[in-house]
Amino acid sequence: MNGANVPENERMGRGKLRIYLGAAPGVGKTYAMLSEAHRRVERGGDCVVGFVEHHGRPRTEVMLHGLEQVPRRTMSYRGADFPEMDVDAVLARGPAMALVDELAHTNVPGSRNAKRWQDVEELLRAGIDVVSTVNIQHLESLGDVVESITGVRQRETVPDEVVRRADQIELVDMSPQALRRRMAHGNVYASDKVDAALSNYFRPGNLTALRELALLWVADRVDEYLREYRGEHDIRSTWQARERIVVGLTGGPEGRTLIRRAARLAEKGAGGEVLAVYIAASDGLTSASPKELAVQRTLVEDLGGTFHHVIGDSVPDALLEFARGVNATQIVLGSSRRKAWQYVFGPGVGATVARDSGPDLDVHIVTHEEVAKGRGLPVARTAARLGRTRITAGWVVGVVLPVLLAVLLTHVDADLGLANDMLLFLSLTVAAALLGGLFPALASAAVGSLLLNYYFAPPLHRLTISDPKNVVAIAVFFGVAVSVASVVDLAARRTHQAARLRAESEILSFLAGSVLRGEHTLDALLERVRETFSMESVALLERASEVEPWKPAGSVGPSPAGRPEDADVDMPIGDHMALALSGRVLPAEDRRVLGAFAAQAAVVLDRQRLVGEAEEARRLAEGNRIRTALLAAVSHDLRTPLASIKASVSSLRSEDVDWSEEDRALLLEGIEEGADRLDHLVGNLLDMSRLQTGTVTPLIREIDLDEVVPMALGGVPEDTVVLDVPETLPMVAVDPGLLERTVANVVENAVKYSPLGEPVLVAASVLGDRVEVRVVDRGPGVPDEAKDRIFAPFQRHGDAPRGAGVGLGLAVARGFAEAMGGTLAAEDTPGGGLTMVLTLRAVTPDRAPHATADDAAGPDGAFGAFGADSPTRTERVDLDPIRQEAGPQ
């Protein structure tokens, strides 16, 4: 049915958006979209082409045959006409589905909307289903990442949210090798553009990185959809769509075994992921060894996993909550280090997690060498910090159980005797001391004495004692109970103090070792403080004087304190530095260890600054070394032109020789050549000295290449260079003087090594937001391992039989290029030789597009050969390999 005949009120809400996401230009997104359109049409669907550009590719053009195409709208801009999608015409046609290529495209100024994705939104709101295409590099959030990989900044982007809202996303992907073969066969670019594209944007490394970005982005989108679906349907059980293995760490030495075991389990499943988690109590120092935790963190990250630090009062509950939160499928725990008698206090973490995990989580209990060797001393806690649960249990045992014991003994027909009754009550007092400390034990002794008096010492049920022996017995009982409670409590205090001292000594030993080894960065140390004391954020603050405001020297965690008084805990470090912790108030006994961390943080900060100063001193020393080497290396090269000049001048002044005009001309020519060589040599020496001392200050301005490059060729014979610099190139932001010297040095080097009769080619082109100047020679070339070495000062590759110099030309050229924000690199010339690639920043105007009539009249159609995702009307591009699509080979 023709959509135009469907009444507006019969349309059902918003249309559906389907996006073909390309891993790289040229993988075949447009071809896949057109193939889907043909399938819809063959099934009787109403599908039209809103806007698809084939860019002169025969296979893509053939796929447009047989599809209804909505006429385009022609827009004029700066004297040129550009076709755009006619949104009104598509809405008037009202199809069930419309094909709209290049979702990230920027419309010509004056269009209905600024971006094509906004046109698509209009169609969707009208109830029209849309199929579109976009490349991974055009997603807005990935702009910086793509630029760091490819060196090309994407100026045409689409918000991630627009793509994420799509009802269906289909990844179009192929291997880098297959894509490069497709390009070599001419299915993507014109033949004269293939070599440059393959050697720039379409390098195997670039394509592999873009492919990984696309796969990861789509995988995250799938995970996001899965989480939304589970949340909407209140699904709490784990769906084992992807193996996620959580490793529970205690900070003990068995953690390394568990991490390796989990990594082996993850390798057995496709896309397995390992998440190591350490759960710390919400009070006091962590019970784990900081050194061991650091080793385990490094190990899990080396194995491709992630380390997580979680705070929770109940280790089993926190572990299960974390595992379900990340949709884990397996939990790996170590066999308990408890001794047999310690199980009287509970089943342990492993047994509890296995019992409460349910059918959706597999729990692996892994044996190790530390099984049943004891858990070691716990975190140091004083009796006042035993925790609410233990103190409550102590009071219950000390007060409630004696009452229950008295009721039990009075109802059991067994006369145990007063002595045995006292021993039973004394055992409860000892238990109260072990659990709750001194005060529950004292209460237990008092309650026990009263109960013994009332129920078991004659006269019964009265608080008087008739037999003096019983008075002594009960008094002795009370004294013994208090003494035993005090001893037990004191022993517990000493045990906890010893454990605390051991924990502190481990931390201090670790800090001392890190100081000697210089291992820690400031952020790593602050992160260690945050984990050790279970804080939310930690900041190291400093100020120049008492009246200056505080400034952060480093921080970790969310919302760090900006001033010491804003923090929950602050530790002064000298007069003008402080460590500020946010999250909870620390007890006084923890401040000693915190003070050690604070002192270490100050040492690390000083070390980092000293390293910077040492690097500056090293740079200066390197400059001195270069100057010393310079004097030693150029002694011969300075003497050679001077000797030639002196010999010629001496000959001309000789009165006993009658020189002919021809001889005098030759001698003067020799003087001039020697002076030119000397001037060139001294110029390079001075330039190298300026680069080494960092005194080169480029004066950047906008200029056309054709104003500078021809001037740089004045030092070489005219017939040795072929110049190809199009006038339509964008302007570049450079220092004209530095650029001229850079090009001159590179060209002179190329001419020096080129065979006779083989001119050097100097060509310029555009690649994204960069302009490349290529100096191509047919000389002997340079091996890959020596390509970087030739840019070092005083380096000459080979014998250089036809030239002289000290090997500074290329070093100076690269230094000047980098000073202007560009690059200079060497690569092989196809067919033999060396190509120097000088990359410069193109001037990026605030307005877009900025095409000219020449751009629009390229040899490959309305927008030239390179404009699949964004025609050259938005970038004046002669080579734009970012924006390509082609059908399958």
Short mmCIF file of C-alpha atoms in Angstrom, two decimals, residues 130 229 379 397 426 607 674 761 836 871:
data_model
loop_
_atom_site.label_atom_id
_atom_site.label_comp_id
_atom_site.label_asym_id
_atom_site.label_seq_id
_atom_site.Cartn_x
_atom_site.Cartn_y
_atom_site.Cartn_z
CA VAL A 130 13.85 5.23 9.08
CA TYR A 229 14.96 -5.16 30.28
CA VAL A 379 41.80 -5.87 62.78
CA VAL A 397 25.11 -13.72 77.84
CA LEU A 426 31.22 -18.27 86.46
CA ARG A 607 59.86 13.57 44.80
CA GLY A 674 81.96 28.02 -0.07
CA LEU A 761 58.22 15.38 -6.15
CA MET A 836 59.03 12.63 3.93
CA PRO A 871 30.58 15.49 1.08
#
